Tab-separated table of C-alpha atoms in Angstrom:
chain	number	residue	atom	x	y	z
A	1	UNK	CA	-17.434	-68.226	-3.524
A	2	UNK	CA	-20.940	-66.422	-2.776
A	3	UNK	CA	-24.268	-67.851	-2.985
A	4	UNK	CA	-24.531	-65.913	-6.008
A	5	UNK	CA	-21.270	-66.305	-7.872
A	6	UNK	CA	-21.325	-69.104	-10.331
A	7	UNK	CA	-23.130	-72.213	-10.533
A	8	UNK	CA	-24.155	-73.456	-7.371
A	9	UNK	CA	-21.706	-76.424	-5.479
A	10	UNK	CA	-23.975	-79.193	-4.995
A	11	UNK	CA	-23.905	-80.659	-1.629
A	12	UNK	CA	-24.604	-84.312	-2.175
A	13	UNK	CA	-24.415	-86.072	1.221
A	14	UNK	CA	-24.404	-84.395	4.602
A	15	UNK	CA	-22.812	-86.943	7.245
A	16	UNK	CA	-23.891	-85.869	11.061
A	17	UNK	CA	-22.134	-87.520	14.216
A	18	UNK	CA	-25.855	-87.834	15.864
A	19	UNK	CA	-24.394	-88.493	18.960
A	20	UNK	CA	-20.606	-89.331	20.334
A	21	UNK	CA	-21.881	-92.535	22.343
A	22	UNK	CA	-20.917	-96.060	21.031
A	23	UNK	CA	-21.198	-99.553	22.218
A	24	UNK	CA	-18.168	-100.430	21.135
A	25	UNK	CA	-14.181	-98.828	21.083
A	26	UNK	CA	-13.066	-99.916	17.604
A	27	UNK	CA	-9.491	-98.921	17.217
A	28	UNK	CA	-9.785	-96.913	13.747
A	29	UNK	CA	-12.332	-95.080	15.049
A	30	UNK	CA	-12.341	-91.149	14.060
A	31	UNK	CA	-13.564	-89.683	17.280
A	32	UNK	CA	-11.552	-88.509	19.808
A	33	UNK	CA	-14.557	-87.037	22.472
A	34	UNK	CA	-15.785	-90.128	24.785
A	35	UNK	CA	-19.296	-91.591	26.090
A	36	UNK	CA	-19.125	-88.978	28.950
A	37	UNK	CA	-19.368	-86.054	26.581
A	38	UNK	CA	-22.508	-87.140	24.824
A	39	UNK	CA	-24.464	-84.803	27.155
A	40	UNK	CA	-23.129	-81.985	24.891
A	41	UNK	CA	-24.770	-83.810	21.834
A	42	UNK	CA	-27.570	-81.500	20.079
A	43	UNK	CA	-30.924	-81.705	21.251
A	44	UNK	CA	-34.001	-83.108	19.181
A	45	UNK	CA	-35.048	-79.037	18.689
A	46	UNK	CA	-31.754	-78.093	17.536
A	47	UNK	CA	-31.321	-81.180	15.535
A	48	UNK	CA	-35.014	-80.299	13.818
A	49	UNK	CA	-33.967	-76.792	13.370
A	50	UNK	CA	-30.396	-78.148	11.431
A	51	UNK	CA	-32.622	-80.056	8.789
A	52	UNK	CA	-35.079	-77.350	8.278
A	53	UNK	CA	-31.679	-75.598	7.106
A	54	UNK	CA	-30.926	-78.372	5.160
A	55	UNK	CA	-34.107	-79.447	3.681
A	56	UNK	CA	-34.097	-75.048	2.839
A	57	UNK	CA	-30.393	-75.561	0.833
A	58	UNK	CA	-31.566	-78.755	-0.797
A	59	UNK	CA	-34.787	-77.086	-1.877
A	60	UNK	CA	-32.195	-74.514	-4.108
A	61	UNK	CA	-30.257	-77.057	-5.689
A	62	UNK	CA	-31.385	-79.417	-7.869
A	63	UNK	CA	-31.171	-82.491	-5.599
A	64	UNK	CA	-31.896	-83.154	-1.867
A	65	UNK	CA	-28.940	-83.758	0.068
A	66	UNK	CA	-28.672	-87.597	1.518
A	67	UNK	CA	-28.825	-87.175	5.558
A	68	UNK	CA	-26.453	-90.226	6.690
A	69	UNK	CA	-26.844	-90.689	10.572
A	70	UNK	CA	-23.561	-91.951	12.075
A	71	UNK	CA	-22.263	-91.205	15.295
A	72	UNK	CA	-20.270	-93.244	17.388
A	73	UNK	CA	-23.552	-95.471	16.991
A	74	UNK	CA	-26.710	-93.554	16.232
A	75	UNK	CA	-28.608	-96.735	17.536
A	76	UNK	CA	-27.409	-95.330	20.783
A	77	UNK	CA	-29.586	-91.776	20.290
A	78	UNK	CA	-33.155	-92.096	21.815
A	79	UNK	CA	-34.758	-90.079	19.489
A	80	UNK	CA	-33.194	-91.386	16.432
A	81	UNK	CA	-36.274	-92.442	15.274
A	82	UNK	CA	-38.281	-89.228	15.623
A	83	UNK	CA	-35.462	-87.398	14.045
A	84	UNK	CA	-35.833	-89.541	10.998
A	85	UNK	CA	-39.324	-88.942	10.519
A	86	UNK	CA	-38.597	-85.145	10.960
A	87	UNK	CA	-35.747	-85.329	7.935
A	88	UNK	CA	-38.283	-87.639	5.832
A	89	UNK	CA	-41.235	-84.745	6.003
A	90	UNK	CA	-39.014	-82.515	5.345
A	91	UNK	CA	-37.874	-84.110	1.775
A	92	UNK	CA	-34.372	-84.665	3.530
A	93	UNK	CA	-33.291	-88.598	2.324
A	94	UNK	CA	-32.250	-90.480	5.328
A	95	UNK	CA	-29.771	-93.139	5.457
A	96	UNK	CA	-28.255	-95.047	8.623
A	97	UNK	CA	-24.380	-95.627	9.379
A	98	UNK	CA	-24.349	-98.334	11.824
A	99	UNK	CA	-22.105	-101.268	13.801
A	100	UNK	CA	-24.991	-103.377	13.368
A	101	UNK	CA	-24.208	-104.937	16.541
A	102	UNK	CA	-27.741	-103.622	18.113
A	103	UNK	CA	-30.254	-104.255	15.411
A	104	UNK	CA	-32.742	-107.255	16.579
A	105	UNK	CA	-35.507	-107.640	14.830
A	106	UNK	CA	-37.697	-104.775	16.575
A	107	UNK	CA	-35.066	-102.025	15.875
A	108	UNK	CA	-34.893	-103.921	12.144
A	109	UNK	CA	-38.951	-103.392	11.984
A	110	UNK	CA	-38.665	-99.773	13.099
A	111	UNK	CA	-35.863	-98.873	10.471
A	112	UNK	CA	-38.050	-100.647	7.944
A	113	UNK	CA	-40.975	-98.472	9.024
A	114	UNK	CA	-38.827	-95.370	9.210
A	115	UNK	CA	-38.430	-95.191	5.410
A	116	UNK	CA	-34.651	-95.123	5.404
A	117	UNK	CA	-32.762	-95.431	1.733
A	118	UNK	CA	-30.128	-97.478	3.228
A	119	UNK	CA	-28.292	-98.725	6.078
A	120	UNK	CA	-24.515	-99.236	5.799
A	121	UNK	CA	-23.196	-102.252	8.566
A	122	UNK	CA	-19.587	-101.874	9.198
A	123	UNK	CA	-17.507	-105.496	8.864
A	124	UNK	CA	-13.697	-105.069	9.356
A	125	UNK	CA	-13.038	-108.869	8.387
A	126	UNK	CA	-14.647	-112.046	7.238
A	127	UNK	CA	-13.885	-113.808	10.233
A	128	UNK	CA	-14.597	-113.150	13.269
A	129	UNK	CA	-11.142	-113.006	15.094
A	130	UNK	CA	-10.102	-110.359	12.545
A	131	UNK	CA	-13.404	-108.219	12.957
A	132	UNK	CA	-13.284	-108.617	16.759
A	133	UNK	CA	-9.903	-107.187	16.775
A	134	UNK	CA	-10.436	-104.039	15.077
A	135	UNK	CA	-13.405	-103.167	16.820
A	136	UNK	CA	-12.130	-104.355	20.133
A	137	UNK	CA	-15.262	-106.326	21.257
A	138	UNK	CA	-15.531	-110.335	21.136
A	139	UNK	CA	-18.578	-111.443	19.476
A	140	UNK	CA	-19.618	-108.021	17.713
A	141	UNK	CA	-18.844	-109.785	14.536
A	142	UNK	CA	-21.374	-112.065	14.824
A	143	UNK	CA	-23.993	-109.462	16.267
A	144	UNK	CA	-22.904	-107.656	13.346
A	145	UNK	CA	-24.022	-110.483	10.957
A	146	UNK	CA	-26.884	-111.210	13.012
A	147	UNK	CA	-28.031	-107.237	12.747
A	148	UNK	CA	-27.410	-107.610	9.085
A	149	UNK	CA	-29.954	-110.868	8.517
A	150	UNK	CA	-32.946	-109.234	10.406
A	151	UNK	CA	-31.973	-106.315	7.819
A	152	UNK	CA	-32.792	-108.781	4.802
A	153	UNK	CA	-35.642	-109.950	6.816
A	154	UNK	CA	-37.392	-106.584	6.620
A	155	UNK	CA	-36.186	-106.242	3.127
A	156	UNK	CA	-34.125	-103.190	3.874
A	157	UNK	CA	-31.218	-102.293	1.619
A	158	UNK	CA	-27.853	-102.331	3.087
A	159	UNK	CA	-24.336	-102.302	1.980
A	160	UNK	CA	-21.306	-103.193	3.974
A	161	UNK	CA	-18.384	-100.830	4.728
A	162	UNK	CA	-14.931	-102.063	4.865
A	163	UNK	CA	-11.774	-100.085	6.356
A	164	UNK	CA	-8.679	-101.256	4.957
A	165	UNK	CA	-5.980	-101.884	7.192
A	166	UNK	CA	-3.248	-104.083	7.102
A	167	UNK	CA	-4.869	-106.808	9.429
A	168	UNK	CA	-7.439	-107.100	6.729
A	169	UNK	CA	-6.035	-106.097	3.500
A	170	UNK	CA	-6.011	-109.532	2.586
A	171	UNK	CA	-9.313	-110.359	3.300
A	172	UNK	CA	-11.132	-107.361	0.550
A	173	UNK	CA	-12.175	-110.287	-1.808
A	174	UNK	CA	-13.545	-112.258	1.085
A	175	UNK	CA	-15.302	-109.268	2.177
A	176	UNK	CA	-16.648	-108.951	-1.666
A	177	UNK	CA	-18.057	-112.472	-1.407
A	178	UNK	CA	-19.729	-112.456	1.867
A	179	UNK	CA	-21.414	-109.166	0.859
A	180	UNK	CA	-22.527	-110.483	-2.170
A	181	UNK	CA	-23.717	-113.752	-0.013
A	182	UNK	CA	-25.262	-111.782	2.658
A	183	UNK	CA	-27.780	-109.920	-0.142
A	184	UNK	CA	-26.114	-106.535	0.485
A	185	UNK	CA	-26.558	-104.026	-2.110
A	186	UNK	CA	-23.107	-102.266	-1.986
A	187	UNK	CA	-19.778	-102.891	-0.719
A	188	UNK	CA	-18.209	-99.298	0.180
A	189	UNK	CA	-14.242	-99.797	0.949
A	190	UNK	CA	-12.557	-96.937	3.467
A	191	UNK	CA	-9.376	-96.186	2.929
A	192	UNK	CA	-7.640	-95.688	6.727
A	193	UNK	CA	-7.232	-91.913	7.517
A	194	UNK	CA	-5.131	-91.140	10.507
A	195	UNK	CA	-7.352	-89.352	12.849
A	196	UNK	CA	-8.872	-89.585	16.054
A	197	UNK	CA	-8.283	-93.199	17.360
A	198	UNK	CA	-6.988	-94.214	14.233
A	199	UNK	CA	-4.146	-91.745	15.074
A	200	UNK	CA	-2.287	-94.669	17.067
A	201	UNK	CA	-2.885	-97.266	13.803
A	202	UNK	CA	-0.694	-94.589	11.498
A	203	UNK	CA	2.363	-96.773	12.502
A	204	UNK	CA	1.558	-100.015	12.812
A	205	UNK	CA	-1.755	-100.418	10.245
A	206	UNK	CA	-1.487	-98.093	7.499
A	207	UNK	CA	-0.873	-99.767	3.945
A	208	UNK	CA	2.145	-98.190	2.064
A	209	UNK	CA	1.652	-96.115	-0.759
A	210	UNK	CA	2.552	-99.206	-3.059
A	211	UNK	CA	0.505	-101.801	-1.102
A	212	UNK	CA	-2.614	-98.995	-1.837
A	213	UNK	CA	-1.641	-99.309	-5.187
A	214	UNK	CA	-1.933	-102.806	-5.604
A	215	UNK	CA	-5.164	-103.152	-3.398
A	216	UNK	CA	-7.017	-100.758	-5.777
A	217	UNK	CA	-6.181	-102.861	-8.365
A	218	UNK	CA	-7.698	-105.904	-6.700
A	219	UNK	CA	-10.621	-103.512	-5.880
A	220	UNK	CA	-10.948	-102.558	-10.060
A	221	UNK	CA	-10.581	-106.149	-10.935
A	222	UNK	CA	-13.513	-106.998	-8.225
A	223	UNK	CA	-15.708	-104.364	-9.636
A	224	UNK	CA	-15.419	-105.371	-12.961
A	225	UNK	CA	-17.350	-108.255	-12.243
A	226	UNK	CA	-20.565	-105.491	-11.716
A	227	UNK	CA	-22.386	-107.756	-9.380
A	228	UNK	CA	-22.233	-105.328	-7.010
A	229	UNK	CA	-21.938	-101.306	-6.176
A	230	UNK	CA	-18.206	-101.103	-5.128
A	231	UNK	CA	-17.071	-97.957	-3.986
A	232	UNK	CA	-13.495	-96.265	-3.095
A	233	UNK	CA	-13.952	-93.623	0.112
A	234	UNK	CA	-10.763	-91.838	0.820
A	235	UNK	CA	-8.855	-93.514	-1.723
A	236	UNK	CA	-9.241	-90.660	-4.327
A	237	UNK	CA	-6.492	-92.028	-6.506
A	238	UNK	CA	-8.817	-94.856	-7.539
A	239	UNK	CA	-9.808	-92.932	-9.866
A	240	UNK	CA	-6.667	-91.950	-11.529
A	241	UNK	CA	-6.471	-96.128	-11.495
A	242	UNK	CA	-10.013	-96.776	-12.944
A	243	UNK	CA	-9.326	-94.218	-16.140
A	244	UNK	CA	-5.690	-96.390	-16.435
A	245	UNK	CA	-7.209	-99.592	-16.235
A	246	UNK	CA	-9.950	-98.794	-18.950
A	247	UNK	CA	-7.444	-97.140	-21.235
A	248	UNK	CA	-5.438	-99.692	-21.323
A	249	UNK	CA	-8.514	-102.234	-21.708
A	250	UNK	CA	-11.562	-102.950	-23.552
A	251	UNK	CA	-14.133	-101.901	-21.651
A	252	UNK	CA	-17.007	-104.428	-20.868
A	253	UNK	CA	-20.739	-103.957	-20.476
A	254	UNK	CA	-20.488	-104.996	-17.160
A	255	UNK	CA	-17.773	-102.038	-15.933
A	256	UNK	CA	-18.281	-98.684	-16.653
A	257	UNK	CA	-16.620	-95.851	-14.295
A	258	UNK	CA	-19.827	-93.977	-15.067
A	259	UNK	CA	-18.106	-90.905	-16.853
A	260	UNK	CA	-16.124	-87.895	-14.791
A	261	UNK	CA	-16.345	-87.759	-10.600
A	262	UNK	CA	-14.070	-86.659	-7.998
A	263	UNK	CA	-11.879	-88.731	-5.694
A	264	UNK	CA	-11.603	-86.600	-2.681
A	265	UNK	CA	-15.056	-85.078	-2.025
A	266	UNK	CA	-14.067	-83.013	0.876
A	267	UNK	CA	-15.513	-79.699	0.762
A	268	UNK	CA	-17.498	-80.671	-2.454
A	269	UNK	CA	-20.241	-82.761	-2.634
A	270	UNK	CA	-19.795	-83.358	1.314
A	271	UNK	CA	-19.949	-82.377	4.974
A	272	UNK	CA	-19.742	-83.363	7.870
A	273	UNK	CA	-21.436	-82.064	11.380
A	274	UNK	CA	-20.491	-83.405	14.478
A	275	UNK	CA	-22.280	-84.297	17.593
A	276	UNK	CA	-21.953	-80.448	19.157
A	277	UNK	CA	-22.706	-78.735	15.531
A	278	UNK	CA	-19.374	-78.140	14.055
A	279	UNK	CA	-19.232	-78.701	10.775
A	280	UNK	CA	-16.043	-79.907	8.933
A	281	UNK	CA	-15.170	-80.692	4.832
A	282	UNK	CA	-15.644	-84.552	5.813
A	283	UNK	CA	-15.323	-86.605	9.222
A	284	UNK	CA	-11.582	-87.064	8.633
A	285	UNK	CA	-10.188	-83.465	8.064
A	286	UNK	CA	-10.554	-81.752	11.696
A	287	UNK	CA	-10.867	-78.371	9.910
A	288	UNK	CA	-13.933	-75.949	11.533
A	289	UNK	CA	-16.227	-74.403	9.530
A	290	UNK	CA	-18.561	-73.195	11.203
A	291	UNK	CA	-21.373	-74.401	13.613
A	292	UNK	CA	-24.910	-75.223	12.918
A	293	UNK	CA	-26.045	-73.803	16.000
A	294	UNK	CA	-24.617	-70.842	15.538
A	295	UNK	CA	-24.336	-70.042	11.651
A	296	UNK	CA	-26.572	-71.208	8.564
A	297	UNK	CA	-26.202	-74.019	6.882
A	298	UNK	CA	-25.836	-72.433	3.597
A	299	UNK	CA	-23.566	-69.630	4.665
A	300	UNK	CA	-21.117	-72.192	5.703
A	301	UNK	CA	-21.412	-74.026	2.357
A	302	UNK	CA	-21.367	-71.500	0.164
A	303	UNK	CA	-19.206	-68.871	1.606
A	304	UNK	CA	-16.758	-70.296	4.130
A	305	UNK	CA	-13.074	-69.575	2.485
A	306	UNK	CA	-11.656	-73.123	3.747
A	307	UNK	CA	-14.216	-75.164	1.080
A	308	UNK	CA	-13.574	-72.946	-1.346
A	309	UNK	CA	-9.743	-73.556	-1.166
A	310	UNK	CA	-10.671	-77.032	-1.128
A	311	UNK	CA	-12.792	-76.839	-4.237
A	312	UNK	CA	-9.968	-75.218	-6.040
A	313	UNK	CA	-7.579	-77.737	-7.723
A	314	UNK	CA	-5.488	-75.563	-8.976
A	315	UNK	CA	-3.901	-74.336	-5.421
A	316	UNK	CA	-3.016	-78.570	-4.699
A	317	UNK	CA	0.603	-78.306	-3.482
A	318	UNK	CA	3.458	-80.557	-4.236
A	319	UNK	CA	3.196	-83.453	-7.045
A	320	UNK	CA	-0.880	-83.071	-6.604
A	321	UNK	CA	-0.609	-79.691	-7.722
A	322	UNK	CA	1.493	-80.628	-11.019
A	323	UNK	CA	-0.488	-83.797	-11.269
A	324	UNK	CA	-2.316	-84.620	-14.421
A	325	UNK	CA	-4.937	-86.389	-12.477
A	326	UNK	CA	-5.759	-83.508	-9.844
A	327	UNK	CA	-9.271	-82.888	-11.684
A	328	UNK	CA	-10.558	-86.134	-10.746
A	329	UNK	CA	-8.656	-87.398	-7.958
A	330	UNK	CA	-7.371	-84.357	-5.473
A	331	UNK	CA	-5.691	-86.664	-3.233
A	332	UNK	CA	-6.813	-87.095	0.542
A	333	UNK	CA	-6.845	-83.845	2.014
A	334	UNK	CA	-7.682	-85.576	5.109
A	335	UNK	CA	-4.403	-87.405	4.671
A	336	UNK	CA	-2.571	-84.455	3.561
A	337	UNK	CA	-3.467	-82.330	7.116
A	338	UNK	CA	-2.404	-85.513	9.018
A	339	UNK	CA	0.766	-85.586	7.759
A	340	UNK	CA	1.657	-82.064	7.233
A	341	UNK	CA	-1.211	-79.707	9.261
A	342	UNK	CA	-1.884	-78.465	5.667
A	343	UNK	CA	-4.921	-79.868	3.661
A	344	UNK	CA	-3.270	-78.544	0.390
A	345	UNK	CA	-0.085	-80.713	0.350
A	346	UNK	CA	0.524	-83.495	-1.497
A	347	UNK	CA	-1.398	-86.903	-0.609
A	348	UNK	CA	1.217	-89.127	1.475
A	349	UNK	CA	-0.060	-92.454	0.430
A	350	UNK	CA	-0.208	-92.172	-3.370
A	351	UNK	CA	2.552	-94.193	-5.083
A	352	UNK	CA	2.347	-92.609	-8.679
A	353	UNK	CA	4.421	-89.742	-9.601
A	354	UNK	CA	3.459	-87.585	-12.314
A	355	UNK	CA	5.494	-86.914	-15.162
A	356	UNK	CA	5.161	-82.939	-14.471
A	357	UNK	CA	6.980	-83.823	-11.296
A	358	UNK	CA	9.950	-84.971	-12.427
A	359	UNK	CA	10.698	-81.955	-14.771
């Protein structure tokens, strides 16, 4: 796909590892490079020059991209600050992926004052001793919730991200409630994706493809309640499961799916740069693309031949490619390389079987 062939794929949130370093070693983690590399992290000229690109590709669509600054912890980047000013002058709209474990109330102040859209506060658990676990730090769960209430403090919105393993599977509604408690806007639910640390959890912390199953269903039946945002990331056959449920139901006023999306937006409405400027379909799909530092942002998006495979539903292998669903859901291609070292094949962890397949 060129620049000028077609409408225009809109790139809808742009996800950038600002820097490697962390405070913590949670064990699901998706990086594999360690504190010691983070002197090969972009510098605040080459990190200005990346959003000019971006703020340039935005200006030709009809929507500026959301800039979501995650890391490792981008509370550990000096200039994190300056950087977000930069993106916000720039029309760029900036959003913060955090542990929460570092936000007192001056850094809460200074992300108030910063003009972000959002920060999203990572909680593995409702309890502490399953939190602690996961993230393999005693006490960051109650850091975390401390981080959180200087948030609400400062009045700035936050949601809380989730990622489902089977230490915690049992704790989603929990998580729901506390959210909802806590005065969080959004409750965003990660599916695990076996990469990077999370490599080692494949084994031993990886729901089944019929445990998923059920767990979405808990997650529809929460979100039908529409007290808060609740949102499926890398569990693209929720929406094969959302379009079941509402079939099969009357729909309320208070649950709506919102009309046709895309489960797995890999390649599609996202991206992902990491902390040295390569740039991959999402953070879970270790597939190059290019390099900001080295290539333009919009050469990569448009024309690289890997997202346009990706963007192509019709070339989904195995029972995705015959599925009925494929349109809306694509399966996790991030799952897909994982298993197989091809981001085409079928998603591993998706217990329904289309009825194409079995002909």
């Amino acid at each position: 796909m060129t620049e000028s062939a077609g409408p225009k794929q809109l790139l809808r949130l742009l996800f950038w590892e600002s820097t490697i370093k962390c405070n913590l070693a949670c064990a699901h983690c998706r990086r594999i490079d360690s504190d010691n590399t983070a002197y090969k992290d972009i510098s605040t000229v080459q990190a200005k020059n990346f959003f000019e690109q971006l703020a340039a590709l935005g200006a030709n669509q009809s929507m500026m991209p959301v800039l979501v600054f995650s890391g490792g912890e981008p509370l550990c980047r000096s200039d994190l600050f300056e950087l977000i000013g930069h993106a916000k002058s720039l029309g760029i709209i900036p959003a913060i992926a955090t542990n929460g474990t570092l936000i007192d109330e001056t850094i809460a102040g200074r992300i108030c004052e910063s003009g972000v859209m959002r920060v999203s506060v990572s909680l593995d658990g409702a309890r502490a001793e399953v939190h602690d676990k996961l993230r393999q730090m005693e006490g960051s769960f109650d850091r975390a919730i401390k981080g959180i209430e200087h948030l609400r403090e400062k009045n700035v919105p936050f949601q809380i991200n989730m990622t489902l393993t089977r230490h915690n599977a049992h704790q989603t509604e929990d998580i729901y409630n506390m959210a909802k408690s806590l005065g969080a806007v959004a409750v965003h639910i990660f599916m695990l994706v076996p990469v990077g640390c999370g490599e080692s959890l494949a084994e031993t912390d990886m729901l089944s493809p019929e445990q998923y199953e059920q767990k979405m269903l808990d997650i529809y039946r929460l979100d039908s309640r529409g007290e808060l945002q609740l949102k499926v990331t890398c569990g693209p056959h929720y929406e094969r499961i959302t379009r079941e449920q509402e079939i099969s139901h009357i729909k309320t006023e208070q649950h709506s799916h919102g009309g046709p999306s895309r489960g797995c937006l890999a390649g599609l409405g996202v991206l992902f740069v990491g902390h040295q400027g390569d740039v991959f379909p999402c953070g879970y799909l270790p597939v190059k693309c290019g390099n900001v530092l080295e290539d333009k942002l919009s050469d990569i998006w448009y024309n690289n031949q890997d997202l346009a495979r990706m963007r192509n539903s019709n070339l989904l292998e195995g029972k995705c490619g015959v599925c009925g669903y494929r349109q809306i859901c694509g399966g996790c291609r991030g799952r897909a390389y994982a298993a197989t070292g091809n981001y085409m094949a079928e998603e591993p962890f998706c217990a329904y079987v289309p009825p194409e397949a079995t002909r």
